[in-house]
Amino acid sequence: MSAITPHNCHSDLDSKYYRLCDTTEIWGIVLEAVAAFGAVTSVAFMLALLVLICKVQDSNRRKVLPTQLLFLLGVLGLFGLTFAFIIRLDGATGPTRFLLFGILFSLCFSCLLAHAFNLIKLVRGHKPLSLLMILGLAVAFSLVQDVIAVEYVVLTMNKTNVEIFSELSPSRRNEDFVMLLIYVLFLMALTFLTSSFTFCGSFIGWKRHGAHIYLTVLLSIAIWVAWITLLLVPTPGSQWDDTILASALVANGWIFLLVYVVPELLLLTRQRSPMDYPVEDALCKPQLMKQSFGMENRAYSQEEITQGLEEIGDSFYAPYSTHFQLQNRTLQKDFSIPRAQTRVSPYSDYEGRKEGS
């Protein structure tokens, strides 16, 4: 408990909330403002998705909307969790930090991973995943971290001791915090690898969505490497631990919004492009057959072409093909008027006697 109340804080305010109003620790006020603005922006994007859902012309983009709403819900939770790191560590904020940090990030990366799986099928012209399957994959991947986090918090607190997190030494607390996020690191790496596969395909319209996921995860990896390094090395000091974690939450939350959500909203109402999908009757179209072995007898090939021209007239016969291809030909037509002609009777020279007598 601080003996002196900061100038900008109320005299009856608990000391653990001083960072929310103390101008001597300006980072708390700055992060508080940025996190609050991020939370409002997340809610605005959620409302925008609900409004634009009726204007989405592409059914495959509409299928991802529930997963993207779930993603925005996770981002909103990240901005809200920032306040648990601005407030000093105690029996209330300790379990909240260890429980929700991994759960919210696993939810966000699981939504990106499910979207990337669907894009891999679309970019190759395969049948996409259904709405429930995309949403189910996102929830299923995130549930693993939920089980890990709940089990760790319950075992560490020994069911009732909520003060255990503040009683741990800073080094031990930071090591446990990072170890608890191993599954989230695996999920991040898997999402990054999966999103890179979206660049391999014939239908380039879906590659832009894959690029959004790829860049989002790449920047997130850079942020995670930075805060984990700063948290585990003893150089900054334990007094900066809360600042590092709160800054990581705010930075990663805004990366999610600016690099993934905003570009996806811009592409949401675009008209369905025929170039993004395979031709529906492509499997019914006959394809040219190639000669697999043997020598070609050009004499017989020329004979077949000649016979084909005589039999089918204006059609063109292609060797080693399973179908006939039509070809327009300019025919020379005779427009002369026929004249009447007298026919010579076969009996004109017949006089009832043999020739030469």
CSV table of C-alpha atoms in Angstrom, one decimal:
chain,number,residue,atom,x,y,z
A,1,MET,CA,0.0,0.0,0.0
A,2,SER,CA,1.5,3.3,-1.0
A,3,ALA,CA,1.8,5.9,1.7
A,4,ILE,CA,1.2,8.8,-0.6
A,5,THR,CA,-1.7,8.9,-3.0
A,6,PRO,CA,-0.8,10.2,-6.5
A,7,HIS,CA,-2.0,13.7,-7.3
A,8,ASN,CA,-4.4,12.6,-10.1
A,9,CYS,CA,-5.9,9.7,-8.2
A,10,HIS,CA,-8.7,9.7,-5.7
A,11,SER,CA,-7.7,9.5,-2.1
A,12,ASP,CA,-10.0,6.5,-1.4
A,13,LEU,CA,-8.7,4.6,-4.5
A,14,ASP,CA,-6.9,1.3,-3.7
A,15,SER,CA,-3.2,1.4,-4.5
A,16,LYS,CA,-3.4,-1.4,-7.0
A,17,TYR,CA,-5.3,0.9,-9.3
A,18,TYR,CA,-2.8,3.8,-9.2
A,19,ARG,CA,-1.4,2.9,-12.6
A,20,LEU,CA,-4.7,3.9,-14.2
A,21,CYS,CA,-4.4,7.5,-13.0
A,22,ASP,CA,-0.8,8.0,-11.9
A,23,THR,CA,0.9,10.4,-14.2
A,24,THR,CA,4.3,9.4,-12.9
A,25,GLU,CA,3.7,6.0,-14.5
A,26,ILE,CA,2.5,7.4,-17.8
A,27,TRP,CA,2.7,4.0,-19.6
A,28,GLY,CA,-0.4,2.8,-17.7
A,29,ILE,CA,-2.5,5.7,-18.8
A,30,VAL,CA,-1.3,5.4,-22.4
A,31,LEU,CA,-1.9,1.7,-22.6
A,32,GLU,CA,-5.3,2.2,-20.9
A,33,ALA,CA,-6.4,4.7,-23.6
A,34,VAL,CA,-5.1,2.6,-26.5
A,35,ALA,CA,-6.7,-0.6,-25.2
A,36,ALA,CA,-10.0,1.2,-24.6
A,37,PHE,CA,-10.0,2.5,-28.1
A,38,GLY,CA,-9.1,-0.9,-29.5
A,39,ALA,CA,-12.0,-2.4,-27.6
A,40,VAL,CA,-14.4,0.1,-29.0
A,41,THR,CA,-13.0,-0.5,-32.5
A,42,SER,CA,-13.5,-4.2,-32.1
A,43,VAL,CA,-17.1,-3.7,-31.2
A,44,ALA,CA,-17.6,-1.4,-34.2
A,45,PHE,CA,-16.1,-4.0,-36.5
A,46,MET,CA,-18.4,-6.7,-35.1
A,47,LEU,CA,-21.5,-4.5,-35.7
A,48,ALA,CA,-20.1,-3.8,-39.2
A,49,LEU,CA,-19.9,-7.5,-40.0
A,50,LEU,CA,-23.5,-8.0,-38.8
A,51,VAL,CA,-24.7,-5.1,-41.0
A,52,LEU,CA,-22.8,-6.2,-44.1
A,53,ILE,CA,-23.8,-9.9,-43.8
A,54,CYS,CA,-26.8,-9.3,-46.1
A,55,LYS,CA,-24.7,-7.6,-48.8
A,56,VAL,CA,-22.2,-10.4,-49.1
A,57,GLN,CA,-22.6,-11.9,-52.6
A,58,ASP,CA,-20.0,-14.7,-52.4
A,59,SER,CA,-21.3,-17.6,-50.4
A,60,ASN,CA,-17.8,-18.8,-49.5
A,61,ARG,CA,-17.0,-15.4,-47.9
A,62,ARG,CA,-20.3,-15.6,-46.0
A,63,LYS,CA,-19.4,-19.0,-44.5
A,64,VAL,CA,-16.4,-17.4,-42.7
A,65,LEU,CA,-18.3,-14.6,-41.1
A,66,PRO,CA,-19.2,-16.6,-37.9
A,67,THR,CA,-15.6,-17.5,-37.4
A,68,GLN,CA,-14.5,-13.9,-38.0
A,69,LEU,CA,-17.1,-12.7,-35.4
A,70,LEU,CA,-15.6,-15.2,-33.0
A,71,PHE,CA,-12.1,-13.9,-33.8
A,72,LEU,CA,-13.2,-10.3,-33.1
A,73,LEU,CA,-14.7,-11.5,-29.8
A,74,GLY,CA,-11.2,-12.9,-28.9
A,75,VAL,CA,-9.6,-9.6,-29.9
A,76,LEU,CA,-12.0,-7.7,-27.7
A,77,GLY,CA,-11.0,-10.0,-24.9
A,78,LEU,CA,-7.3,-9.2,-25.5
A,79,PHE,CA,-7.9,-5.5,-25.1
A,80,GLY,CA,-9.9,-6.1,-22.0
A,81,LEU,CA,-7.2,-8.3,-20.5
A,82,THR,CA,-4.7,-5.4,-20.8
A,83,PHE,CA,-6.3,-3.8,-17.8
A,84,ALA,CA,-5.5,-6.9,-15.7
A,85,PHE,CA,-1.8,-6.2,-16.4
A,86,ILE,CA,-2.1,-2.5,-15.8
A,87,ILE,CA,-3.6,-3.2,-12.3
A,88,ARG,CA,-1.0,-4.6,-9.9
A,89,LEU,CA,-0.7,-8.3,-9.5
A,90,ASP,CA,-2.8,-9.7,-6.6
A,91,GLY,CA,-5.2,-12.6,-5.8
A,92,ALA,CA,-7.7,-11.4,-8.4
A,93,THR,CA,-5.5,-10.4,-11.3
A,94,GLY,CA,-3.1,-13.3,-11.0
A,95,PRO,CA,-5.5,-16.2,-12.0
A,96,THR,CA,-7.0,-13.9,-14.6
A,97,ARG,CA,-3.7,-13.3,-16.3
A,98,PHE,CA,-2.6,-17.0,-16.3
A,99,LEU,CA,-6.0,-18.2,-17.4
A,100,LEU,CA,-7.1,-15.8,-20.1
A,101,PHE,CA,-3.9,-14.8,-21.8
A,102,GLY,CA,-3.4,-18.2,-23.5
A,103,ILE,CA,-7.1,-18.9,-24.0
A,104,LEU,CA,-7.8,-15.6,-25.9
A,105,PHE,CA,-4.7,-15.9,-28.1
A,106,SER,CA,-5.5,-19.6,-28.9
A,107,LEU,CA,-9.0,-18.5,-29.9
A,108,CYS,CA,-7.7,-15.9,-32.3
A,109,PHE,CA,-5.0,-18.1,-33.9
A,110,SER,CA,-7.5,-21.0,-34.1
A,111,CYS,CA,-9.9,-18.8,-36.1
A,112,LEU,CA,-7.1,-17.8,-38.5
A,113,LEU,CA,-6.0,-21.5,-38.8
A,114,ALA,CA,-9.6,-22.6,-39.7
A,115,HIS,CA,-9.8,-19.8,-42.3
A,116,ALA,CA,-6.5,-20.8,-43.8
A,117,PHE,CA,-7.6,-24.5,-44.1
A,118,ASN,CA,-10.7,-23.3,-46.1
A,119,LEU,CA,-8.6,-21.1,-48.3
A,120,ILE,CA,-6.2,-24.0,-49.2
A,121,LYS,CA,-9.2,-25.8,-50.7
A,122,LEU,CA,-10.6,-22.7,-52.5
A,123,VAL,CA,-7.3,-21.7,-54.0
A,124,ARG,CA,-6.9,-25.1,-55.6
A,125,GLY,CA,-10.5,-25.3,-56.9
A,126,HIS,CA,-11.7,-27.9,-54.5
A,127,LYS,CA,-15.0,-28.0,-52.6
A,128,PRO,CA,-14.7,-25.6,-49.6
A,129,LEU,CA,-15.5,-26.4,-46.0
A,130,SER,CA,-19.0,-25.8,-44.7
A,131,LEU,CA,-19.8,-23.0,-42.2
A,132,LEU,CA,-20.2,-25.3,-39.3
A,133,MET,CA,-17.0,-27.2,-40.1
A,134,ILE,CA,-14.9,-23.9,-40.2
A,135,LEU,CA,-16.5,-22.8,-36.9
A,136,GLY,CA,-16.0,-26.2,-35.4
A,137,LEU,CA,-12.3,-26.4,-36.3
A,138,ALA,CA,-11.7,-23.0,-34.7
A,139,VAL,CA,-13.5,-24.0,-31.5
A,140,ALA,CA,-11.8,-27.4,-31.4
A,141,PHE,CA,-8.3,-26.0,-31.8
A,142,SER,CA,-8.9,-23.4,-29.0
A,143,LEU,CA,-10.3,-25.9,-26.5
A,144,VAL,CA,-6.9,-27.6,-26.1
A,145,GLN,CA,-5.5,-24.4,-24.5
A,146,ASP,CA,-8.6,-24.0,-22.4
A,147,VAL,CA,-8.0,-27.4,-20.8
A,148,ILE,CA,-4.3,-26.7,-20.2
A,149,ALA,CA,-4.9,-23.3,-18.7
A,150,VAL,CA,-7.7,-24.4,-16.4
A,151,GLU,CA,-5.7,-27.4,-15.2
A,152,TYR,CA,-2.6,-25.4,-14.5
A,153,VAL,CA,-4.4,-22.6,-12.6
A,154,VAL,CA,-6.4,-25.2,-10.4
A,155,LEU,CA,-3.3,-27.2,-9.6
A,156,THR,CA,-1.1,-24.1,-8.9
A,157,MET,CA,-3.7,-22.5,-6.6
A,158,ASN,CA,-4.3,-25.8,-4.8
A,159,LYS,CA,-8.0,-25.1,-5.4
A,160,THR,CA,-8.2,-22.1,-3.0
A,161,ASN,CA,-4.9,-20.2,-2.7
A,162,VAL,CA,-5.4,-17.3,-5.1
A,163,GLU,CA,-2.4,-15.4,-3.7
A,164,ILE,CA,0.1,-18.0,-4.9
A,165,PHE,CA,0.8,-16.1,-8.2
A,166,SER,CA,1.9,-12.9,-6.3
A,167,GLU,CA,3.9,-15.0,-3.9
A,168,LEU,CA,6.0,-16.7,-6.6
A,169,SER,CA,9.4,-15.2,-7.4
A,170,PRO,CA,9.4,-13.0,-10.6
A,171,SER,CA,11.7,-15.4,-12.5
A,172,ARG,CA,9.6,-18.5,-11.5
A,173,ARG,CA,6.4,-16.7,-12.4
A,174,ASN,CA,7.7,-15.6,-15.8
A,175,GLU,CA,9.0,-19.1,-16.6
A,176,ASP,CA,5.6,-20.7,-15.7
A,177,PHE,CA,3.8,-18.0,-17.8
A,178,VAL,CA,5.8,-18.8,-20.9
A,179,MET,CA,5.6,-22.6,-20.4
A,180,LEU,CA,1.9,-22.3,-20.2
A,181,LEU,CA,1.8,-20.9,-23.7
A,182,ILE,CA,3.7,-23.7,-25.5
A,183,TYR,CA,0.5,-24.8,-27.2
A,184,VAL,CA,-0.3,-21.3,-28.4
A,185,LEU,CA,3.3,-21.1,-29.9
A,186,PHE,CA,2.6,-24.4,-31.7
A,187,LEU,CA,-0.7,-23.1,-32.9
A,188,MET,CA,0.9,-19.9,-34.2
A,189,ALA,CA,3.6,-21.9,-36.1
A,190,LEU,CA,0.9,-24.2,-37.6
A,191,THR,CA,-1.1,-21.2,-38.7
A,192,PHE,CA,1.9,-19.6,-40.3
A,193,LEU,CA,2.8,-22.8,-42.2
A,194,THR,CA,-0.8,-23.4,-43.3
A,195,SER,CA,-1.2,-19.8,-44.5
A,196,SER,CA,1.9,-20.2,-46.7
A,197,PHE,CA,0.2,-23.0,-48.6
A,198,THR,CA,-2.5,-20.7,-49.7
A,199,PHE,CA,-0.1,-19.1,-52.2
A,200,CYS,CA,0.0,-22.4,-54.2
A,201,GLY,CA,-3.0,-22.6,-56.4
A,202,SER,CA,-4.6,-21.6,-59.7
A,203,PHE,CA,-7.3,-19.3,-58.4
A,204,ILE,CA,-5.4,-16.2,-57.3
A,205,GLY,CA,-8.5,-14.3,-56.0
A,206,TRP,CA,-8.2,-16.3,-52.7
A,207,LYS,CA,-4.5,-15.7,-52.3
A,208,ARG,CA,-5.2,-12.2,-51.0
A,209,HIS,CA,-7.1,-13.6,-48.0
A,210,GLY,CA,-4.2,-16.0,-47.4
A,211,ALA,CA,-1.8,-13.1,-47.5
A,212,HIS,CA,-3.7,-11.3,-44.8
A,213,ILE,CA,-3.4,-14.3,-42.5
A,214,TYR,CA,0.3,-14.9,-43.4
A,215,LEU,CA,1.3,-11.3,-42.6
A,216,THR,CA,-0.8,-11.2,-39.4
A,217,VAL,CA,0.8,-14.3,-38.0
A,218,LEU,CA,4.3,-13.1,-39.2
A,219,LEU,CA,4.0,-9.9,-37.3
A,220,SER,CA,2.5,-11.7,-34.3
A,221,ILE,CA,5.5,-14.0,-34.2
A,222,ALA,CA,7.8,-11.0,-34.1
A,223,ILE,CA,5.9,-9.5,-31.2
A,224,TRP,CA,5.9,-12.8,-29.3
A,225,VAL,CA,9.7,-13.3,-29.8
A,226,ALA,CA,10.3,-9.8,-28.5
A,227,TRP,CA,8.2,-10.0,-25.3
A,228,ILE,CA,9.3,-13.5,-24.4
A,229,THR,CA,12.9,-12.5,-24.7
A,230,LEU,CA,12.4,-9.3,-22.6
A,231,LEU,CA,10.4,-11.3,-20.0
A,232,LEU,CA,13.0,-14.0,-19.5
A,233,VAL,CA,16.2,-12.0,-19.6
A,234,PRO,CA,17.0,-10.2,-16.3
A,235,THR,CA,18.1,-7.0,-17.9
A,236,PRO,CA,15.0,-4.8,-17.7
A,237,GLY,CA,14.1,-5.9,-14.2
A,238,SER,CA,10.9,-7.4,-12.8
A,239,GLN,CA,9.3,-4.0,-12.4
A,240,TRP,CA,8.9,-3.9,-16.2
A,241,ASP,CA,7.1,-7.3,-16.5
A,242,ASP,CA,3.6,-5.9,-16.4
A,243,THR,CA,4.5,-3.2,-18.9
A,244,ILE,CA,6.0,-5.7,-21.3
A,245,LEU,CA,3.0,-8.0,-21.2
A,246,ALA,CA,0.4,-5.2,-21.4
A,247,SER,CA,2.3,-3.7,-24.4
A,248,ALA,CA,2.3,-7.1,-26.1
A,249,LEU,CA,-1.4,-7.5,-25.7
A,250,VAL,CA,-2.2,-4.0,-27.1
A,251,ALA,CA,0.3,-4.3,-30.0
A,252,ASN,CA,-0.9,-7.8,-31.0
A,253,GLY,CA,-4.6,-6.8,-30.7
A,254,TRP,CA,-4.0,-3.9,-33.1
A,255,ILE,CA,-2.1,-6.1,-35.5
A,256,PHE,CA,-5.2,-8.4,-35.6
A,257,LEU,CA,-7.4,-5.5,-36.4
A,258,LEU,CA,-5.3,-3.5,-38.9
A,259,VAL,CA,-3.7,-6.4,-40.9
A,260,TYR,CA,-6.5,-9.0,-40.9
A,261,VAL,CA,-9.9,-7.5,-40.0
A,262,VAL,CA,-9.8,-4.3,-42.0
A,263,PRO,CA,-8.6,-5.9,-45.3
A,264,GLU,CA,-11.2,-8.7,-44.9
A,265,LEU,CA,-13.9,-6.1,-44.4
A,266,LEU,CA,-12.9,-4.3,-47.6
A,267,LEU,CA,-13.1,-7.6,-49.6
A,268,LEU,CA,-16.3,-8.7,-48.0
A,269,THR,CA,-18.8,-7.1,-50.3
A,270,ARG,CA,-16.9,-7.6,-53.6
A,271,GLN,CA,-18.8,-9.3,-56.3
A,272,ARG,CA,-18.2,-12.9,-56.9
A,273,SER,CA,-15.5,-13.3,-59.6
A,274,PRO,CA,-15.9,-16.3,-62.0
A,275,MET,CA,-12.1,-16.4,-62.2
A,276,ASP,CA,-12.0,-17.5,-58.5
A,277,TYR,CA,-13.9,-20.8,-59.2
A,278,PRO,CA,-13.4,-23.7,-61.6
A,279,VAL,CA,-15.8,-24.1,-64.5
A,280,GLU,CA,-18.7,-26.2,-63.4
A,281,ASP,CA,-18.6,-28.6,-66.4
A,282,ALA,CA,-14.8,-28.8,-66.6
A,283,LEU,CA,-15.0,-32.5,-65.7
A,284,CYS,CA,-17.4,-33.2,-68.6
A,285,LYS,CA,-15.3,-31.6,-71.2
A,286,PRO,CA,-13.2,-34.0,-73.3
A,287,GLN,CA,-9.5,-33.6,-73.0
A,288,LEU,CA,-6.9,-34.2,-75.6
A,289,MET,CA,-5.2,-37.6,-75.3
A,290,LYS,CA,-1.4,-37.8,-75.6
A,291,GLN,CA,0.5,-40.6,-77.3
A,292,SER,CA,2.1,-42.5,-74.4
A,293,PHE,CA,4.4,-44.9,-76.3
A,294,GLY,CA,5.2,-46.3,-79.8
A,295,MET,CA,6.2,-44.6,-83.0
A,296,GLU,CA,3.8,-42.6,-85.0
A,297,ASN,CA,3.1,-43.8,-88.6
A,298,ARG,CA,2.6,-40.6,-90.5
A,299,ALA,CA,1.3,-42.4,-93.5
A,300,TYR,CA,-1.6,-43.8,-91.6
A,301,SER,CA,-2.1,-40.5,-89.9
A,302,GLN,CA,-2.4,-38.7,-93.2
A,303,GLU,CA,-4.8,-41.4,-94.4
A,304,GLU,CA,-7.0,-41.0,-91.3
A,305,ILE,CA,-7.1,-37.2,-91.8
A,306,THR,CA,-8.1,-37.7,-95.4
A,307,GLN,CA,-10.8,-40.2,-94.5
A,308,GLY,CA,-12.1,-37.9,-91.8
A,309,LEU,CA,-12.4,-35.0,-94.1
A,310,GLU,CA,-14.3,-37.1,-96.6
A,311,GLU,CA,-16.7,-38.5,-94.0
A,312,ILE,CA,-17.5,-35.5,-91.8
A,313,GLY,CA,-17.2,-32.7,-94.4
A,314,ASP,CA,-16.5,-29.5,-92.5
A,315,SER,CA,-15.2,-31.0,-89.3
A,316,PHE,CA,-11.6,-31.4,-88.6
A,317,TYR,CA,-10.2,-34.6,-87.2
A,318,ALA,CA,-7.2,-34.4,-84.8
A,319,PRO,CA,-5.1,-37.5,-84.2
A,320,TYR,CA,-5.0,-38.8,-80.7
A,321,SER,CA,-8.1,-36.9,-79.7
A,322,THR,CA,-11.4,-38.3,-78.3
A,323,HIS,CA,-13.6,-35.8,-80.0
A,324,PHE,CA,-14.2,-33.9,-83.2
A,325,GLN,CA,-13.4,-30.2,-83.3
A,326,LEU,CA,-15.4,-28.0,-85.6
A,327,GLN,CA,-13.6,-25.7,-88.0
A,328,ASN,CA,-15.1,-23.0,-90.2
A,329,ARG,CA,-14.1,-23.3,-93.8
A,330,THR,CA,-14.7,-21.0,-96.7
A,331,LEU,CA,-16.4,-23.0,-99.4
A,332,GLN,CA,-16.4,-21.9,-103.0
A,333,LYS,CA,-20.0,-22.0,-104.2
A,334,ASP,CA,-21.2,-21.9,-107.8
A,335,PHE,CA,-23.9,-19.3,-108.4
A,336,SER,CA,-24.2,-19.8,-112.2
A,337,ILE,CA,-27.7,-20.4,-113.7
A,338,PRO,CA,-27.9,-23.9,-115.3
A,339,ARG,CA,-29.0,-23.9,-119.0
A,340,ALA,CA,-31.5,-26.3,-120.5
A,341,GLN,CA,-29.8,-28.9,-122.7
A,342,THR,CA,-31.4,-31.5,-125.1
A,343,ARG,CA,-30.5,-35.1,-124.4
A,344,VAL,CA,-29.6,-37.3,-127.4
A,345,SER,CA,-31.9,-40.4,-127.6
A,346,PRO,CA,-30.1,-43.7,-127.4
A,347,TYR,CA,-32.3,-44.9,-130.2
A,348,SER,CA,-31.4,-42.1,-132.7
A,349,ASP,CA,-28.9,-44.3,-134.5
A,350,TYR,CA,-30.9,-47.5,-134.4
A,351,GLU,CA,-32.4,-48.5,-137.8
A,352,GLY,CA,-33.1,-52.2,-137.3
A,353,ARG,CA,-29.9,-53.5,-138.7
A,354,LYS,CA,-26.5,-54.3,-137.4
A,355,GLU,CA,-23.6,-52.0,-137.8
A,356,GLY,CA,-21.4,-52.5,-140.8
A,357,SER,CA,-24.1,-54.4,-142.9
